Amino acid sequence: MLERELPAVRRADALTRLGGRRLRLGQPAVAATHAAEAVFLLSGWPGFRRAAAQELARAAGAAGTAPALTAREREVRELVAAGLANQQIAARLGISPRTVAVHVSRLLAKTGCASRTELAVQLLRAATTDVG
């Protein structure tokens, strides 16, 4: 019903606000789902997408929570960090490029990253911190 009545930018804004509320209620997984949907809706609006991802990342940090990544999201994150394109990731994992795009959107939302490059840098920093 929401998708028929509001344009994508307004739906994404509503989902971002709802995600922030869910985080404050201690429901990071639900918040991450809302964030992923908002980021996906805003794929053609990078400025809005970045703002939505950053707002939810700030809320997660303030709540002391970091949404957990699924095993598949961790696989996709590693392949994104290795520089593979969605087509290549899809072929390697045996899934569709569209599914890869959804995983990447969710990763960006959950991590608060604005781009694939930022996601790769974040992963590298985490690996360096874990080792050192």
XYZ file of C-alpha atoms in Angstrom:
132
model
C 0.000 0.000 0.000
C 2.796 2.434 0.903
C 4.512 1.863 -2.450
C 1.451 2.921 -4.472
C 0.762 6.129 -2.606
C 4.191 7.719 -2.164
C 7.081 8.420 -4.544
C 10.305 6.490 -3.902
C 12.069 9.360 -2.125
C 9.201 9.847 0.326
C 8.872 6.083 0.943
C 12.604 5.878 1.584
C 12.397 8.800 4.019
C 9.562 7.072 5.875
C 11.530 3.814 5.973
C 14.632 5.636 7.241
C 12.656 7.244 10.061
C 10.983 3.938 10.874
C 14.384 2.240 10.900
C 15.704 4.820 13.355
C 12.749 4.201 15.644
C 13.265 0.442 15.445
C 16.911 0.908 16.426
C 15.901 2.971 19.444
C 13.521 0.161 20.388
C 16.397 -2.326 20.292
C 15.411 -3.996 17.020
C 18.548 -3.635 14.854
C 17.639 -6.446 12.445
C 14.292 -4.838 11.628
C 15.998 -1.447 11.330
C 18.564 -2.901 8.927
C 15.780 -4.299 6.761
C 14.127 -0.878 6.588
C 17.491 0.733 5.834
C 18.242 -1.739 3.071
C 14.884 -1.080 1.456
C 15.398 2.697 1.719
C 18.873 2.475 0.197
C 17.549 0.290 -2.617
C 14.698 2.706 -3.349
C 17.208 5.542 -3.558
C 19.647 3.814 -5.902
C 19.160 6.606 -8.441
C 19.471 9.333 -5.813
C 23.014 9.015 -4.365
C 22.774 12.045 -2.069
C 19.544 10.874 -0.477
C 20.829 7.284 -0.298
C 23.991 8.372 1.474
C 21.991 10.447 3.962
C 19.653 7.533 4.708
C 22.540 5.128 5.254
C 24.438 7.599 7.433
C 21.404 8.420 9.566
C 20.782 4.777 10.334
C 24.487 4.132 10.943
C 24.543 7.027 13.445
C 21.479 5.658 15.187
C 23.038 2.203 15.338
C 26.243 3.626 16.788
C 24.322 5.627 19.372
C 22.397 2.537 20.373
C 25.637 0.572 20.612
C 24.436 -1.906 18.032
C 25.825 -3.007 14.731
C 23.458 -5.035 12.590
C 24.811 -8.514 12.039
C 25.632 -9.582 8.502
C 24.310 -12.848 7.133
C 26.762 -15.438 5.832
C 25.815 -14.520 2.253
C 26.292 -10.806 2.956
C 29.768 -11.552 4.312
C 30.571 -13.497 1.121
C 29.322 -10.666 -1.076
C 31.244 -8.105 1.006
C 34.489 -10.039 0.503
C 33.938 -10.217 -3.255
C 33.002 -6.531 -3.472
C 36.177 -5.709 -1.544
C 38.135 -7.838 -4.031
C 36.867 -5.530 -6.781
C 34.401 -7.876 -8.478
C 31.373 -6.459 -10.310
C 27.848 -7.704 -9.591
C 27.910 -9.933 -12.721
C 31.129 -11.577 -11.541
C 29.873 -12.026 -7.987
C 26.643 -13.547 -9.306
C 28.553 -16.044 -11.453
C 30.858 -16.990 -8.594
C 28.028 -17.500 -6.075
C 25.470 -18.977 -8.475
C 22.891 -16.252 -7.890
C 21.395 -13.549 -10.109
C 23.006 -10.120 -10.526
C 19.770 -8.623 -9.167
C 20.167 -10.656 -5.974
C 23.756 -9.433 -5.696
C 22.515 -5.845 -6.065
C 20.067 -6.393 -3.205
C 22.841 -7.840 -1.017
C 25.096 -4.878 -1.832
C 22.294 -2.427 -0.982
C 21.728 -4.153 2.338
C 25.452 -4.150 3.062
C 25.683 -0.427 2.382
C 22.700 0.212 4.628
C 23.879 -1.994 7.461
C 27.417 -0.619 7.445
C 26.539 3.004 6.751
C 28.879 3.030 3.764
C 28.067 5.281 0.824
C 29.847 3.221 -1.830
C 31.411 -0.125 -2.667
C 34.834 1.480 -2.244
C 33.986 2.679 1.248
C 32.734 -0.825 2.066
C 36.059 -2.301 0.922
C 38.033 0.247 2.962
C 35.921 -0.520 6.028
C 36.588 -4.245 5.615
C 40.325 -3.620 5.205
C 40.414 -1.441 8.332
C 38.540 -4.078 10.328
C 40.970 -6.772 9.159
C 43.955 -4.574 10.047
C 42.497 -3.811 13.481
C 41.831 -7.497 14.153
C 45.402 -8.454 13.208
C 47.204 -5.561 14.926
